[in-house]
CSV table of C-alpha atoms in Angstrom, one decimal:
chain,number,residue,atom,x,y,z
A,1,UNK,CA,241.8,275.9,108.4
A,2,UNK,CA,241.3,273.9,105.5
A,3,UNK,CA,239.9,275.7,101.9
A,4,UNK,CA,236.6,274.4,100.4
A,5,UNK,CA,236.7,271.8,97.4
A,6,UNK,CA,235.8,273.6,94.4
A,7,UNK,CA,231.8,273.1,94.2
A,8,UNK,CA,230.4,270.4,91.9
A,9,UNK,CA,229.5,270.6,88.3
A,10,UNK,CA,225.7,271.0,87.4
A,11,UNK,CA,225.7,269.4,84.5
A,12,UNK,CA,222.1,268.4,83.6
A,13,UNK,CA,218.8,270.4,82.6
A,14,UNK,CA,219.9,270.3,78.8
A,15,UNK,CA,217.6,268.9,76.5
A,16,UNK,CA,219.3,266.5,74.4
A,17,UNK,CA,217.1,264.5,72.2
A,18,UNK,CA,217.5,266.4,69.4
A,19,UNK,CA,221.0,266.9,68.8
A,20,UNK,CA,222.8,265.2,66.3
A,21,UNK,CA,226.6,264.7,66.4
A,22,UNK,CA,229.8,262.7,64.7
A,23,UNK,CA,232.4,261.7,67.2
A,24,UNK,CA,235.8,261.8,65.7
A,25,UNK,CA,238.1,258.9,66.3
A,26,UNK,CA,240.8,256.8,65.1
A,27,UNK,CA,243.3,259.1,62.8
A,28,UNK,CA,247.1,258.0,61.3
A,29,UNK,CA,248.7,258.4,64.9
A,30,UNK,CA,250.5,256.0,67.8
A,31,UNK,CA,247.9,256.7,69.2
A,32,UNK,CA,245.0,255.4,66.8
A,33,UNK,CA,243.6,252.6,68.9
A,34,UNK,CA,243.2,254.3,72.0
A,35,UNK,CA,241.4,257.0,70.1
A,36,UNK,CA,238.8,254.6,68.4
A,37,UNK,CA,238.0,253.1,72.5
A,38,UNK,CA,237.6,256.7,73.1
A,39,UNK,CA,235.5,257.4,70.2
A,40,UNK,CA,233.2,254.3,71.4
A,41,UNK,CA,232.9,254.7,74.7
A,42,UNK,CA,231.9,258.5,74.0
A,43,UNK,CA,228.9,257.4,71.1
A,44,UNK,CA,227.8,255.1,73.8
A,45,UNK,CA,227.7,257.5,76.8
A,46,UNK,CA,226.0,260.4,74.0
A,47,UNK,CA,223.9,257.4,73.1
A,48,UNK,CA,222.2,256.9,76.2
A,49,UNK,CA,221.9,260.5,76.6
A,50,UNK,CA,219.6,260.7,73.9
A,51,UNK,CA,222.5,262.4,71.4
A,52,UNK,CA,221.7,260.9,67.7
A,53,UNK,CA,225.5,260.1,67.9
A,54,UNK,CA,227.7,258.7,65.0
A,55,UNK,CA,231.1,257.5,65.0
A,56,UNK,CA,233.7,258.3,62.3
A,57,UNK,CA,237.3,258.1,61.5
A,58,UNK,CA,239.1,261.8,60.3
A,59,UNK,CA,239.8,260.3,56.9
A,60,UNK,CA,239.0,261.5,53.4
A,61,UNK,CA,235.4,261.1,53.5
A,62,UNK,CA,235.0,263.5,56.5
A,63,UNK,CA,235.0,266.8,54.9
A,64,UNK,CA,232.4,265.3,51.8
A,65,UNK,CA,230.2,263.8,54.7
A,66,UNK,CA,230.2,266.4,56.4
A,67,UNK,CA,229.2,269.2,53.8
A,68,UNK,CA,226.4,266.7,52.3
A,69,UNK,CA,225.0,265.6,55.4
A,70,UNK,CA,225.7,269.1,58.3
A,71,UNK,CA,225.5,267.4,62.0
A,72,UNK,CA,225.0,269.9,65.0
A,73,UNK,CA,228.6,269.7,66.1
A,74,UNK,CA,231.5,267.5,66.0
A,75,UNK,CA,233.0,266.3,69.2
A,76,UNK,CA,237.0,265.0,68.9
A,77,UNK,CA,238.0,261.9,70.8
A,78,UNK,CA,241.2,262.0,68.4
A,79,UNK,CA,244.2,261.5,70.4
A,80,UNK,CA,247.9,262.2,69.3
A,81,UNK,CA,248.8,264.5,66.8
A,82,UNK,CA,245.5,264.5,64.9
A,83,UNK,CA,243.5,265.4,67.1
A,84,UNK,CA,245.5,268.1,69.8
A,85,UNK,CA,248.0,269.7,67.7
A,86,UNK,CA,245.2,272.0,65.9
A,87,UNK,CA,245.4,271.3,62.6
A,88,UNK,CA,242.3,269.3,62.2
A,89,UNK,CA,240.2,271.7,63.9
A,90,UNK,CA,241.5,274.5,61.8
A,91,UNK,CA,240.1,272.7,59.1
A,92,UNK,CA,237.0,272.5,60.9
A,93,UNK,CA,237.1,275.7,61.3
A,94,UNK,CA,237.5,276.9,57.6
A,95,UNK,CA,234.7,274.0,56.8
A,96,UNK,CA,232.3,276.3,59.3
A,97,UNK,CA,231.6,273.0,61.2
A,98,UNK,CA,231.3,273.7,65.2
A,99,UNK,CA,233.3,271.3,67.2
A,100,UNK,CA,233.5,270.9,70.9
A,101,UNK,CA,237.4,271.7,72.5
A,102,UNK,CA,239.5,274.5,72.0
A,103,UNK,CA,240.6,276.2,69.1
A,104,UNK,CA,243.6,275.6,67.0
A,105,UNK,CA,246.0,278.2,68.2
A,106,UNK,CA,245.5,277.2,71.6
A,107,UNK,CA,246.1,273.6,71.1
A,108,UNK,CA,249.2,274.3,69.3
A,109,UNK,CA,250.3,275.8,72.1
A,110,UNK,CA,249.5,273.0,74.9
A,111,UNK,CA,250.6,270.1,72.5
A,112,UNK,CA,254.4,271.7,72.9
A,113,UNK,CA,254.9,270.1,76.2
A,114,UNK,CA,257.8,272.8,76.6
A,115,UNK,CA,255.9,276.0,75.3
A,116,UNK,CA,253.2,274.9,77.4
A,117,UNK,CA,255.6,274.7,80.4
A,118,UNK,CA,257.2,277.9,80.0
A,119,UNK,CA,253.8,279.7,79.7
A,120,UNK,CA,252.5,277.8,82.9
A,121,UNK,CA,255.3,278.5,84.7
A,122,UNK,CA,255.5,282.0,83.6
A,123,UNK,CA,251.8,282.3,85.6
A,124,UNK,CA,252.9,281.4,88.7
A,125,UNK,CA,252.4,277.6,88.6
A,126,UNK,CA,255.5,275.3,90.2
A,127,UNK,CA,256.6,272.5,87.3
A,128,UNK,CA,259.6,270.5,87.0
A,129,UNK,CA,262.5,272.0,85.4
A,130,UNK,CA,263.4,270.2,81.9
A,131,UNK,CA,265.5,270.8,79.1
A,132,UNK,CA,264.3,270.2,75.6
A,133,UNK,CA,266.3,269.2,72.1
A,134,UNK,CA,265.8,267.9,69.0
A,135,UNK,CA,267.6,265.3,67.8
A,136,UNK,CA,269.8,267.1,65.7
A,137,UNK,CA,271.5,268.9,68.4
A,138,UNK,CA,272.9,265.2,69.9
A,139,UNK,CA,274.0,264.5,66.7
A,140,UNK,CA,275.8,267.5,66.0
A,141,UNK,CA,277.3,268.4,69.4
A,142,UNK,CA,277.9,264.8,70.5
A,143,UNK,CA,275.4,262.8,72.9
A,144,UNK,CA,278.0,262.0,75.5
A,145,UNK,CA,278.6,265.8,75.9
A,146,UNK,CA,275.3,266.8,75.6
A,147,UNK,CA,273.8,264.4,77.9
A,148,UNK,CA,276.8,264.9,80.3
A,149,UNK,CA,275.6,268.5,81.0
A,150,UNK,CA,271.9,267.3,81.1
A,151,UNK,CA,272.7,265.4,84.2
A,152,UNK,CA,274.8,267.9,86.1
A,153,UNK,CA,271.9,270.6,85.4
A,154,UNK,CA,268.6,268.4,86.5
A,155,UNK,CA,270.3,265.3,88.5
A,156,UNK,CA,268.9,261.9,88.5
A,157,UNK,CA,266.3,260.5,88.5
A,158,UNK,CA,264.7,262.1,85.3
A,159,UNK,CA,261.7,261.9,82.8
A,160,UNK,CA,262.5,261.1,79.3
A,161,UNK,CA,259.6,262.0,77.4
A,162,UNK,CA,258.2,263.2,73.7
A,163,UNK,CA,258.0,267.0,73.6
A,164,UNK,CA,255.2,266.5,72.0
A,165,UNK,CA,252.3,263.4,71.9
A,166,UNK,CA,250.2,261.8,74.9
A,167,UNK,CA,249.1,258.5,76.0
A,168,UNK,CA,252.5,258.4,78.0
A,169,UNK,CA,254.4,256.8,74.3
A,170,UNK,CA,257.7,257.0,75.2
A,171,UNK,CA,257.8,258.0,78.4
A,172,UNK,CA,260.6,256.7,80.6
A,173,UNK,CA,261.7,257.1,84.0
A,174,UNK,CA,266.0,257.4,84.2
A,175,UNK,CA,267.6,256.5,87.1
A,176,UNK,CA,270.9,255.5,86.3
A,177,UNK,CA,272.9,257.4,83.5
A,178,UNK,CA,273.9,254.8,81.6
A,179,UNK,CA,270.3,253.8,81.2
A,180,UNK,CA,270.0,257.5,79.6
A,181,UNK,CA,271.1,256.9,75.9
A,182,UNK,CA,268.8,254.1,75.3
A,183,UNK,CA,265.7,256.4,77.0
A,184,UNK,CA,266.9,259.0,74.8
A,185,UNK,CA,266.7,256.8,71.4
A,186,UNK,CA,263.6,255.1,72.1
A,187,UNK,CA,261.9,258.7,72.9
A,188,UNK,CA,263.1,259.5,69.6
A,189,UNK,CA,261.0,256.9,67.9
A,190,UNK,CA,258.1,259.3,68.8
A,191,UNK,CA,259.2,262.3,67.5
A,192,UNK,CA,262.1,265.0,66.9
A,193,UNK,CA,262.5,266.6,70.2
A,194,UNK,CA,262.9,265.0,73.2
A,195,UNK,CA,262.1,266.6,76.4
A,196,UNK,CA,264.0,265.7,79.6
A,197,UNK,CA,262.7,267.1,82.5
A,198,UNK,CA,263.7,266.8,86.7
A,199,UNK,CA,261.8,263.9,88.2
A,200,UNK,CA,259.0,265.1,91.1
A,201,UNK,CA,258.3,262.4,93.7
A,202,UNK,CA,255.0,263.0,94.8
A,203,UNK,CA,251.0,262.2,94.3
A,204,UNK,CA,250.4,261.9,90.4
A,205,UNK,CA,246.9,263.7,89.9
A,206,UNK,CA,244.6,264.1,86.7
A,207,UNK,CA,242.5,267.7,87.0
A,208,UNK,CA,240.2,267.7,84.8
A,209,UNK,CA,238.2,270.8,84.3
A,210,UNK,CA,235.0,271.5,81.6
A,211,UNK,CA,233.0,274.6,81.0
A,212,UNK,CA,229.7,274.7,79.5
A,213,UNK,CA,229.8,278.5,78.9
A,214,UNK,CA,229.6,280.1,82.6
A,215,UNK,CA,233.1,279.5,82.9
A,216,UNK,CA,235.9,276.9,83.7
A,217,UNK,CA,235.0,274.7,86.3
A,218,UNK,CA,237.3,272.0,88.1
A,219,UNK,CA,236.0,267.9,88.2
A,220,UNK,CA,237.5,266.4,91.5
A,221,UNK,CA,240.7,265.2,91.0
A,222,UNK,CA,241.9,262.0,90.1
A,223,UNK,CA,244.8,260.2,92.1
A,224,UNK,CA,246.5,258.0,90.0
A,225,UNK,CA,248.6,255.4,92.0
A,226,UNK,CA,250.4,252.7,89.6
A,227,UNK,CA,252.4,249.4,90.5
A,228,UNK,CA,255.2,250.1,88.3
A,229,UNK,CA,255.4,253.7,89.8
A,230,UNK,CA,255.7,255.4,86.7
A,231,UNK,CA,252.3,255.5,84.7
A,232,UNK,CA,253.8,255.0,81.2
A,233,UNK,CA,251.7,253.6,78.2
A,234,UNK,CA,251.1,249.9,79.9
A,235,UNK,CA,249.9,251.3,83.1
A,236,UNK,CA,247.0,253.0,81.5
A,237,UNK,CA,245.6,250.7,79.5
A,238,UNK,CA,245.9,247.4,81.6
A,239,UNK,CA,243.3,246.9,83.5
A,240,UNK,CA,244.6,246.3,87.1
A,241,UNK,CA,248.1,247.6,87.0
A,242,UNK,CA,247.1,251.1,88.3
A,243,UNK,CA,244.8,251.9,91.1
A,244,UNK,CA,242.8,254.9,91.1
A,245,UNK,CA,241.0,256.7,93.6
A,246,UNK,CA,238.5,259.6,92.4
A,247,UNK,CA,238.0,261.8,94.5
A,248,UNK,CA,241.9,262.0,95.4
A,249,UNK,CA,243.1,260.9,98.8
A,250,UNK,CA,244.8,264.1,99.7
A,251,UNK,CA,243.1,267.4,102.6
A,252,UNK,CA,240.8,269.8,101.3
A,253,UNK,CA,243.4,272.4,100.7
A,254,UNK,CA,245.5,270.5,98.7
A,255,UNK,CA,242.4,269.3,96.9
A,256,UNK,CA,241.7,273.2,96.1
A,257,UNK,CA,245.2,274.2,95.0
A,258,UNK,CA,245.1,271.3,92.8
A,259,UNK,CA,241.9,273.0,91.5
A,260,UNK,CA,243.3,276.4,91.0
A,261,UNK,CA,246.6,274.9,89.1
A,262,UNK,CA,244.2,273.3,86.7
A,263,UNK,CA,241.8,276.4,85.8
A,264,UNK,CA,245.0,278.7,86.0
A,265,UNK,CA,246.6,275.9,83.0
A,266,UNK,CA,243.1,276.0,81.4
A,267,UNK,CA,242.9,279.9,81.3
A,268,UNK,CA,247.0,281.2,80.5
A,269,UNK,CA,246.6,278.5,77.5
A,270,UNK,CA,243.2,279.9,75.9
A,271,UNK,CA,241.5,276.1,76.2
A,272,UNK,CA,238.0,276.0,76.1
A,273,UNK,CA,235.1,273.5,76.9
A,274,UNK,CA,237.4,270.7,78.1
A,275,UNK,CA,240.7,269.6,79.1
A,276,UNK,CA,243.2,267.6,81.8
A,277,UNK,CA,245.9,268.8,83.5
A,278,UNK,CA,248.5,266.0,85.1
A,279,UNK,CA,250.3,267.1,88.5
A,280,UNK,CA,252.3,265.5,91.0
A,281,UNK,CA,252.0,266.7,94.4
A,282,UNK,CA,254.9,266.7,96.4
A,283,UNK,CA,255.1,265.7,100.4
A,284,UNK,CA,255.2,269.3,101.2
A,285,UNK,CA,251.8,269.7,99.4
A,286,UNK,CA,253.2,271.5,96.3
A,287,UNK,CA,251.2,271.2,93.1
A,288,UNK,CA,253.8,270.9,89.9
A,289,UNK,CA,252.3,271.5,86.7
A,290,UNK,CA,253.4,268.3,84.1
A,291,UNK,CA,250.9,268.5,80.9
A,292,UNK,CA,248.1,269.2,79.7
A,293,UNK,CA,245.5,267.5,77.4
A,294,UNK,CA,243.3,268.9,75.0
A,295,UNK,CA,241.6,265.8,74.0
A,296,UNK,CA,241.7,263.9,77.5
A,297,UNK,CA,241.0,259.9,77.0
A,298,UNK,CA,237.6,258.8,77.2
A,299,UNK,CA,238.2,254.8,77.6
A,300,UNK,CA,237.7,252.5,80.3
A,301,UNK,CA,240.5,253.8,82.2
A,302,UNK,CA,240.5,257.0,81.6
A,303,UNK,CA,240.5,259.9,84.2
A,304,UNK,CA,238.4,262.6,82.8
A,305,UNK,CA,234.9,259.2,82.8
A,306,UNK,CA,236.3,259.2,86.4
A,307,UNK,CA,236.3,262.4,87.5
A,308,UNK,CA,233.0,263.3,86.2
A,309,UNK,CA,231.1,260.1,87.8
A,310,UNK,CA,233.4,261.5,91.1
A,311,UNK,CA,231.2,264.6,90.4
A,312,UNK,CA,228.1,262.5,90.3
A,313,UNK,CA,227.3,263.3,86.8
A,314,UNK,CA,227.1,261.1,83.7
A,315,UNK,CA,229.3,261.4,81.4
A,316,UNK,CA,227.1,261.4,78.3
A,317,UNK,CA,225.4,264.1,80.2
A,318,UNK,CA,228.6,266.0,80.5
A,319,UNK,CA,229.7,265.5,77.0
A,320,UNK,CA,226.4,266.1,75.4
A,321,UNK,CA,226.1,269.6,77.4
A,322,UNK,CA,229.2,270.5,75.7
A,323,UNK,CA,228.1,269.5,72.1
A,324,UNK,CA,224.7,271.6,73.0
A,325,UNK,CA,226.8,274.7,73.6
A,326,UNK,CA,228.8,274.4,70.1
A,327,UNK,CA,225.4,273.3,68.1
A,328,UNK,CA,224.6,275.1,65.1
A,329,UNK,CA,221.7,277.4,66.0
C-alpha cells in the first residue's frame, strides 16, 4: 500500500492589492545574470497579482532607498553568495526591513554544502558520502597524494563541485581519474574549497517546499531529466537540453518520502518561508539528500515556477502570500 502525496498548497484568499514590495536582484556574483531573470520574472508574476512590485539591484543605493522610501517587505531573488550566504539579510535585519526567506544564521548554515550535509545526515536523511578541502591542503600535502586517497575512499564516478555557490558553476561529473585534476582546478575557479562527493545514479528531483506561517508544506516534486545526464550550469539555462516533468514520474510512496526528506532539510536547518531541496532517487527508491537552496531560481526554467503551477497555484500568488506574512504591520 502506497502513502498519500502530501496534500496541495492553498495558497490564495490573501488580499494583495495593497502591498508594496522591492525584489532584490542582480548583486557582484557568478551568478548575477541568473539572478536579475529571477528578479524579473518574480516583479512580473507579483505584478499580476496586484503586488505594487519594484525591481532593484543590492548595490549602494539600497540601504538609502530603503530608509527614505520603507516598502512592506523585501523579497530576495539574489542568487550566489549575495543573496544565500546571510550576510545581506543580516543587514536587512539590523536596517529593521522585513524580508521574505530565512534568516541569516540559517542560510549560513545551508550555503556550506558540507555543514549542511553533515547536519542532514545527522537527522536521519541518506546523502552521498563526500570529502571536502580547501585548496590549500592540495597544495601543501601534494594533489597526486591527496587525490589518490580521495579515489580509494569514494570510487569513481564522482561529483566535483563548489562547497559552496549554486546554479550548478563548477559542477562536474568525474569518471576517469585522470580527468580528476582538471575538475579539481576548474572547481577552484569558484571558490576555496572544493567538495567531492560519491556519485548517486538515480532520479534527480527538485523538492520545493514554502510555508506561509501554518507550517512547512511540500510543492510536488520536480523530476529533472537532462541530455547530458549531469544538470550542470548549461543544462539549466538552455532551453531544450533538460526535460522536466512536474509532478515527478515516480509511485506515490516515493513521491511522499521525497516529501518528508525536503520538510526534514527545511526544519534541521531552521529555513523559513521558502526553499529547494535537490535529491536523486536511487532504483531501490532511496531518497539521498544533495543541497539545498535558500533562494531557489525563479527563471523560465526554474523548478520552484514549476512546482507551484504542478500545485495549481500561481506563482505570483505564492510569492505575494509570502511577502504578506513578512509585511510591516
Amino acid at each position: 500500500m502506497t502513502e498519500p502525496a502530501p496534500a496541495p498548497v492553498e495558497a490564495t484568499g490573501t488580499d494583495l492589492q495593497h502591498l508594496r514590495a522591492l525584489v532584490l536582484a542582480g548583486g557582484l556574483t557568478f551568478e548575477r545574470e541568473v539572478s536579475i531573470n529571477s528578479g524579473g520574472q518574480v516583479v512580473e508574476a507579483l505584478t499580476r497579482a496586484g503586488v505594487d512590485a519594484e525591481l532593484h539591484d543590492a548595490d549602494a543605493e539600497l540601504l538609502p532607498g530603503l530608509a527614505a522610501a520603507p516598502v512592506d517587505a523585501v523579497f530576495i531573488a539574489l542568487h550566489g553568495a549575495t543573496g544565500e550566504d546571510g550576510a545581506l539579510r543580516a543587514v536587512l535585519d539590523l536596517a529593521g526591513v522585513p524580508y521574505v526567506g530565512s534568516p541569516a544564521a540559517a542560510c549560513r548554515l545551508a550555503w556550506d554544502k558540507p555543514a549542511a550535509k553533515s547536519v542532514v545526515r545527522s537527522a536521519g536523511v541518506a546523502t552521498p558520502d563526500w570529502v571536502a578541502l580547501p585548496h590549500s591542503t592540495f597544495r601543501e600535502l601534494g594533489a597526486g597524494a591527496v587525490l589518490d586517497l580521495i579515489v580509494a575512499r569514494l570510487g569513481l564516478p564522482l561529483m566535483v563541485k563548489p562547497a559552496t555557490g549554486g546554479s550548478a558553476l563548477g559542477v562536474q561529473k568525474v569518471t576517469r581519474v585522470e580527468d580528476l585534476p582538471a575538475a579539481m582546478v576548474s572547481c577552484f575557479a569558484y571558490g576555496d574549497t572544493v567538495m567531492v562527493e560519491r556519485f548517486v545514479d538515480g532520479i534527480e528531483l527538485a523538492l520545493s517546499v514554502v510555508d506561509f506561517g501554518d507550517g512547512p508544506q511540500a510543492l510536488p516534486a520536480v523530476e529533472i531529466a537532462p541530455e547530458s545526464g549531469v544538470f550542470d550550469y548549461t543544462s539549466r539555462y538552455t532551453p531544450g537540453l533538460t526535460e522536466y516533468h512536474a509532478p515527478a514520474r515516480v509511485d506515490d510512496a516515493v513521491a511522499a518520502r521525497a516529501a518528508e526528506v525536503a520538510l526534514t532539510v527545511h526544519r534541521v536547518l531552521g529555513l523559513a518561508d521558502l526553499s529547494r531541496t535537490d535529491a536523486i532517487v536511487t532504483p531501490d527508491g532511496e531518497v539521498h539528500f544533495l543541497e539545498v537552496n535558500v533562494s531557489p531560481g525563479m527563471t523560465e526554467t526554474s523548478m520552484f515556477p514549476m512546482a507551484v503551477e504542478a500545485a495549481g497555484h500561481r506563482l505570483g500568488d505564492v510569492l505575494g502570500r509570502l511577502l504578506a506574512r513578512r509585511a510591516r504591520p
